[in-house]
Backbone as JSON Lines, residues from 0, in Angstrom:
{"i":0,"aa":"X","n":[47.15,-18.33,11.04],"ca":[46.23,-19.3,10.34],"c":[44.98,-19.41,11.06]}
{"i":1,"aa":"X","n":[45.1,-19.62,12.37],"ca":[44.01,-19.99,13.26],"c":[43.03,-18.72,13.19]}
{"i":2,"aa":"X","n":[43.49,-17.43,13.22],"ca":[42.62,-16.23,13.14],"c":[41.92,-16.35,11.95]}
{"i":3,"aa":"X","n":[42.31,-16.75,10.91],"ca":[41.57,-16.73,9.53],"c":[40.46,-17.73,9.71]}
{"i":4,"aa":"X","n":[40.63,-18.76,10.24],"ca":[39.55,-19.86,10.48],"c":[38.43,-19.28,11.4]}
{"i":5,"aa":"X","n":[38.78,-18.65,12.53],"ca":[37.78,-17.88,13.39],"c":[37.01,-16.89,12.6]}
{"i":6,"aa":"X","n":[37.71,-15.98,11.69],"ca":[37.04,-14.86,11.01],"c":[35.99,-15.62,10.01]}
{"i":7,"aa":"X","n":[36.58,-16.77,9.31],"ca":[35.63,-17.47,8.37],"c":[34.27,-17.96,9.03]}
{"i":8,"aa":"X","n":[34.44,-18.45,10.3],"ca":[33.34,-19.13,10.94],"c":[32.38,-17.86,11.3]}
{"i":9,"aa":"X","n":[33.0,-16.74,11.98],"ca":[32.2,-15.74,12.3],"c":[31.41,-15.0,11.07]}
{"i":10,"aa":"X","n":[32.09,-14.88,9.99],"ca":[31.56,-14.35,8.87],"c":[30.2,-15.31,8.32]}
{"i":11,"aa":"X","n":[30.59,-16.4,8.29],"ca":[29.28,-17.64,7.97],"c":[28.31,-17.26,8.87]}
{"i":12,"aa":"X","n":[28.54,-17.08,10.26],"ca":[27.51,-16.87,11.22],"c":[26.76,-15.68,10.98]}
{"i":13,"aa":"X","n":[27.39,-14.54,10.64],"ca":[26.74,-13.24,10.27],"c":[25.98,-13.45,9.04]}
{"i":14,"aa":"X","n":[26.59,-13.9,8.01],"ca":[25.86,-14.0,6.69],"c":[24.6,-14.94,6.71]}
{"i":15,"aa":"X","n":[24.54,-15.87,7.56],"ca":[23.34,-16.72,7.67],"c":[22.43,-16.45,8.8]}
{"i":16,"aa":"X","n":[22.64,-15.24,9.46],"ca":[21.71,-14.68,10.47],"c":[20.47,-14.3,9.63]}
{"i":17,"aa":"X","n":[19.36,-14.63,10.25],"ca":[17.87,-14.39,9.64],"c":[17.66,-12.76,9.86]}
{"i":18,"aa":"X","n":[17.27,-12.15,8.93],"ca":[16.8,-10.74,8.88],"c":[15.4,-10.44,8.25]}
{"i":19,"aa":"X","n":[14.82,-9.3,8.47],"ca":[13.64,-9.16,7.87],"c":[13.86,-8.1,6.72]}
{"i":20,"aa":"X","n":[13.47,-8.38,5.66],"ca":[13.61,-7.61,4.56],"c":[12.29,-7.02,3.98]}
{"i":21,"aa":"X","n":[12.23,-5.71,3.85],"ca":[10.82,-5.05,3.46],"c":[11.07,-4.87,1.93]}
{"i":22,"aa":"X","n":[9.98,-5.51,1.17],"ca":[9.95,-5.14,-0.19],"c":[8.44,-4.75,-0.6]}
{"i":23,"aa":"X","n":[8.57,-3.44,-0.83],"ca":[7.04,-2.84,-0.87],"c":[6.5,-2.87,0.41]}
{"i":24,"aa":"X","n":[5.19,-3.48,0.48],"ca":[4.47,-3.73,1.74],"c":[4.77,-4.99,2.26]}
{"i":25,"aa":"X","n":[5.43,-5.78,1.63],"ca":[5.7,-7.11,2.2],"c":[6.91,-7.24,3.01]}
{"i":26,"aa":"X","n":[6.93,-8.06,4.09],"ca":[8.11,-8.38,4.88],"c":[8.57,-9.82,4.67]}
{"i":27,"aa":"X","n":[9.77,-10.14,4.48],"ca":[10.29,-11.36,4.28],"c":[11.45,-11.74,5.16]}
{"i":28,"aa":"X","n":[11.35,-12.87,5.78],"ca":[12.44,-13.34,6.64],"c":[13.56,-14.13,5.64]}
{"i":29,"aa":"X","n":[14.69,-13.92,5.75],"ca":[15.74,-14.71,5.02],"c":[17.17,-14.47,5.56]}
{"i":30,"aa":"X","n":[18.08,-15.09,5.14],"ca":[19.46,-14.92,5.54],"c":[20.06,-13.6,5.08]}
{"i":31,"aa":"X","n":[20.82,-13.07,5.84],"ca":[21.43,-11.73,5.53],"c":[22.03,-11.86,4.04]}
{"i":32,"aa":"X","n":[22.83,-12.71,3.81],"ca":[23.39,-12.88,2.42],"c":[22.28,-12.83,1.38]}
{"i":33,"aa":"X","n":[21.2,-13.36,1.56],"ca":[20.08,-13.48,0.54],"c":[19.56,-12.08,0.32]}
{"i":34,"aa":"X","n":[19.35,-11.53,1.6],"ca":[18.81,-10.15,1.59],"c":[19.8,-9.18,0.72]}
{"i":35,"aa":"X","n":[21.01,-9.26,0.95],"ca":[22.1,-8.43,0.2],"c":[21.95,-8.74,-1.22]}
{"i":36,"aa":"X","n":[21.92,-9.82,-1.78],"ca":[21.76,-10.31,-3.19],"c":[20.45,-9.78,-3.7]}
{"i":37,"aa":"X","n":[19.4,-9.91,-2.9],"ca":[18.08,-9.44,-3.38],"c":[18.04,-7.82,-3.55]}
{"i":38,"aa":"X","n":[18.69,-7.29,-2.61],"ca":[18.83,-5.72,-2.63],"c":[19.63,-5.31,-3.95]}
{"i":39,"aa":"X","n":[20.74,-6.04,-4.08],"ca":[21.66,-5.76,-5.29],"c":[20.8,-5.98,-6.62]}
{"i":40,"aa":"X","n":[19.99,-7.1,-6.55],"ca":[19.23,-7.37,-7.85],"c":[18.12,-6.18,-8.01]}
{"i":41,"aa":"X","n":[17.43,-5.87,-7.04],"ca":[16.7,-4.64,-7.14],"c":[17.21,-3.45,-7.77]}
{"i":42,"aa":"X","n":[18.28,-3.07,-7.26],"ca":[19.06,-2.0,-7.81],"c":[19.4,-2.23,-9.34]}
{"i":43,"aa":"X","n":[19.93,-3.32,-9.61],"ca":[20.2,-3.66,-10.99],"c":[19.08,-3.45,-11.9]}
{"i":44,"aa":"X","n":[17.89,-3.96,-11.25],"ca":[16.63,-3.79,-12.19],"c":[16.25,-2.19,-12.4]}
{"i":45,"aa":"X","n":[16.7,-1.54,-11.43],"ca":[16.48,0.03,-11.55],"c":[17.62,0.72,-12.38]}
{"i":46,"aa":"X","n":[18.55,-0.02,-12.96],"ca":[19.51,0.55,-13.86],"c":[20.91,0.89,-13.3]}
{"i":47,"aa":"X","n":[20.93,0.43,-12.03],"ca":[22.31,0.58,-11.41],"c":[23.34,-0.21,-11.94]}
{"i":48,"aa":"X","n":[24.26,0.16,-12.86],"ca":[25.18,-0.69,-13.46],"c":[26.22,-1.39,-12.72]}
{"i":49,"aa":"X","n":[26.58,-0.81,-11.55],"ca":[27.45,-1.41,-10.6],"c":[26.84,-2.68,-9.9]}
{"i":50,"aa":"X","n":[25.55,-2.43,-9.6],"ca":[24.7,-3.59,-8.94],"c":[24.53,-4.71,-9.98]}
{"i":51,"aa":"X","n":[24.39,-4.35,-11.25],"ca":[24.13,-5.42,-12.28],"c":[25.56,-6.27,-12.5]}
{"i":52,"aa":"X","n":[26.59,-5.48,-12.47],"ca":[28.0,-6.14,-12.45],"c":[28.03,-7.04,-11.31]}
{"i":53,"aa":"X","n":[27.77,-6.72,-9.99],"ca":[27.86,-7.45,-8.81],"c":[27.07,-8.71,-8.95]}
{"i":54,"aa":"X","n":[25.79,-8.59,-9.48],"ca":[24.69,-9.73,-9.58],"c":[25.32,-10.76,-10.63]}
{"i":55,"aa":"X","n":[25.73,-10.22,-11.83],"ca":[26.33,-11.25,-12.82],"c":[27.53,-11.86,-12.25]}
{"i":56,"aa":"X","n":[28.49,-11.19,-11.54],"ca":[29.62,-11.96,-10.96],"c":[29.35,-12.85,-9.94]}
{"i":57,"aa":"X","n":[28.36,-12.65,-9.06],"ca":[27.89,-13.66,-8.06],"c":[27.25,-14.84,-8.98]}
{"i":58,"aa":"X","n":[26.45,-14.5,-9.9],"ca":[25.8,-15.76,-10.62],"c":[27.01,-16.47,-11.33]}
{"i":59,"aa":"X","n":[27.98,-15.81,-11.89],"ca":[29.13,-16.57,-12.55],"c":[29.83,-17.4,-11.68]}
{"i":60,"aa":"X","n":[30.12,-16.81,-10.43],"ca":[30.95,-17.58,-9.45],"c":[30.27,-18.78,-8.81]}
{"i":61,"aa":"X","n":[28.87,-18.67,-8.73],"ca":[28.04,-19.81,-8.43],"c":[27.6,-20.79,-9.36]}
{"i":62,"aa":"X","n":[28.06,-20.57,-10.54],"ca":[28.03,-21.54,-11.68],"c":[26.48,-21.49,-12.41]}
{"i":63,"aa":"X","n":[25.82,-20.29,-12.3],"ca":[24.48,-20.19,-12.72],"c":[24.62,-20.24,-14.26]}
{"i":64,"aa":"X","n":[25.62,-20.04,-14.95],"ca":[25.72,-19.92,-16.35],"c":[26.36,-21.14,-16.9]}
{"i":65,"aa":"X","n":[26.68,-22.3,-16.03],"ca":[27.24,-23.41,-16.42],"c":[26.38,-24.46,-17.16]}
{"i":66,"aa":"X","n":[25.18,-24.08,-17.23],"ca":[24.26,-25.24,-18.04],"c":[23.79,-26.24,-17.25]}
{"i":67,"aa":"X","n":[23.89,-26.31,-15.88],"ca":[23.4,-27.41,-15.17],"c":[21.77,-27.15,-15.14]}
{"i":68,"aa":"X","n":[21.04,-28.34,-15.4],"ca":[19.56,-28.2,-15.64],"c":[18.94,-28.23,-14.26]}
{"i":69,"aa":"X","n":[19.51,-28.78,-13.26],"ca":[18.68,-28.89,-11.99],"c":[19.72,-28.41,-10.85]}
{"i":70,"aa":"X","n":[19.32,-27.53,-10.13],"ca":[20.04,-26.8,-8.93],"c":[19.36,-27.25,-7.73]}
{"i":71,"aa":"X","n":[20.22,-27.38,-6.73],"ca":[19.78,-27.63,-5.36],"c":[20.43,-26.66,-4.51]}
{"i":72,"aa":"X","n":[19.8,-26.1,-3.52],"ca":[20.37,-25.09,-2.55],"c":[20.09,-25.65,-1.08]}
{"i":73,"aa":"X","n":[21.09,-25.24,-0.33],"ca":[20.95,-25.68,1.06],"c":[20.7,-24.27,1.99]}
{"i":74,"aa":"X","n":[19.5,-24.44,2.73],"ca":[18.98,-23.27,3.59],"c":[19.68,-23.6,4.83]}
{"i":75,"aa":"X","n":[20.9,-23.0,5.27],"ca":[21.53,-23.23,6.5],"c":[20.89,-22.49,7.63]}
{"i":76,"aa":"X","n":[19.81,-21.64,7.19],"ca":[19.22,-20.9,8.5],"c":[18.26,-21.84,9.13]}
{"i":77,"aa":"X","n":[18.13,-23.07,8.6],"ca":[17.08,-23.9,9.16],"c":[17.77,-24.94,10.15]}
{"i":78,"aa":"X","n":[19.13,-24.85,10.21],"ca":[19.87,-25.57,11.1],"c":[20.22,-24.96,12.41]}
{"i":79,"aa":"X","n":[20.1,-25.78,13.43],"ca":[20.6,-25.17,14.91],"c":[22.02,-24.97,15.0]}
{"i":80,"aa":"X","n":[22.4,-24.26,15.87],"ca":[23.91,-23.93,16.06],"c":[24.74,-25.15,16.07]}
{"i":81,"aa":"X","n":[24.12,-26.2,16.91],"ca":[24.96,-27.57,17.0],"c":[24.99,-28.16,15.66]}
{"i":82,"aa":"X","n":[23.84,-28.14,14.93],"ca":[23.93,-28.81,13.56],"c":[24.87,-28.09,12.68]}
{"i":83,"aa":"X","n":[24.87,-26.72,12.67],"ca":[25.98,-25.97,11.89],"c":[27.45,-26.29,12.31]}
{"i":84,"aa":"X","n":[27.53,-26.41,13.61],"ca":[28.87,-26.76,14.02],"c":[29.33,-28.23,13.47]}
{"i":85,"aa":"X","n":[28.37,-29.05,13.67],"ca":[28.63,-30.45,13.06],"c":[28.86,-30.58,11.57]}
{"i":86,"aa":"X","n":[28.09,-29.71,10.83],"ca":[28.22,-29.74,9.38],"c":[29.59,-29.07,9.02]}
{"i":87,"aa":"X","n":[30.1,-28.03,9.84],"ca":[31.32,-27.52,9.59],"c":[32.54,-28.43,9.9]}
{"i":88,"aa":"X","n":[32.31,-29.26,10.86],"ca":[33.35,-30.18,11.25],"c":[33.38,-31.22,10.05]}
{"i":89,"aa":"X","n":[32.28,-31.7,9.62],"ca":[32.21,-32.78,8.67],"c":[32.84,-32.33,7.26]}
{"i":90,"aa":"X","n":[32.52,-31.09,6.94],"ca":[32.96,-30.52,5.48],"c":[34.38,-30.2,5.71]}
{"i":91,"aa":"X","n":[34.96,-29.76,6.76],"ca":[36.25,-29.53,7.12],"c":[37.01,-30.86,6.87]}
{"i":92,"aa":"X","n":[36.62,-31.93,7.56],"ca":[37.33,-33.27,7.53],"c":[37.35,-33.74,5.97]}
{"i":93,"aa":"X","n":[36.25,-33.51,5.23],"ca":[36.13,-34.09,4.02],"c":[36.87,-33.26,2.89]}
{"i":94,"aa":"X","n":[37.15,-32.04,3.21],"ca":[37.74,-31.15,2.3],"c":[39.14,-31.6,2.02]}
{"i":95,"aa":"X","n":[39.58,-31.25,0.73],"ca":[40.91,-31.41,0.3],"c":[41.58,-30.21,-0.08]}
{"i":96,"aa":"X","n":[42.66,-29.89,0.28],"ca":[43.33,-28.66,0.09],"c":[43.87,-28.73,-1.32]}
{"i":97,"aa":"X","n":[43.58,-27.86,-2.16],"ca":[44.04,-27.59,-3.5],"c":[44.98,-26.49,-3.46]}
{"i":98,"aa":"X","n":[46.26,-26.55,-3.78],"ca":[47.26,-25.44,-3.58],"c":[47.35,-24.79,-4.91]}
{"i":99,"aa":"X","n":[47.41,-23.33,-5.04],"ca":[47.84,-22.8,-6.27],"c":[49.29,-22.8,-6.4]}
{"i":100,"aa":"X","n":[49.68,-22.48,-7.56],"ca":[51.16,-22.5,-7.66],"c":[51.92,-21.48,-6.97]}
{"i":101,"aa":"X","n":[51.13,-20.28,-6.66],"ca":[51.47,-19.17,-5.71],"c":[51.85,-19.62,-4.39]}
{"i":102,"aa":"X","n":[51.05,-20.56,-3.84],"ca":[50.96,-20.95,-2.55],"c":[52.21,-21.93,-2.27]}
{"i":103,"aa":"X","n":[52.75,-22.54,-3.25],"ca":[53.74,-23.57,-3.03],"c":[55.06,-22.73,-2.9]}
{"i":104,"aa":"X","n":[55.33,-21.54,-3.22],"ca":[56.43,-20.86,-3.16],"c":[56.9,-20.53,-1.81]}
């Protein structure tokens, strides 16, 4: 169980790392995960059915189609390492574990 927690923290660190994405002649600095999503969206616009499916699934999982009129996003790339660690500790403390029926067996 402990390894899973370390992997999750490592994955979060990797996906929030700032990268430079070239789009045409422009360069844009953003989180790695955002760059991946933008790249998939560009491929979807070029007719890639698999990329379209990925983008729609991401949107569905994020609740984009739920009808919320106002959305707010958190830009974790603006936080220092200490702030990210504090945020992780606070959210871990505030989380409630919801078990699936499969987990109870």
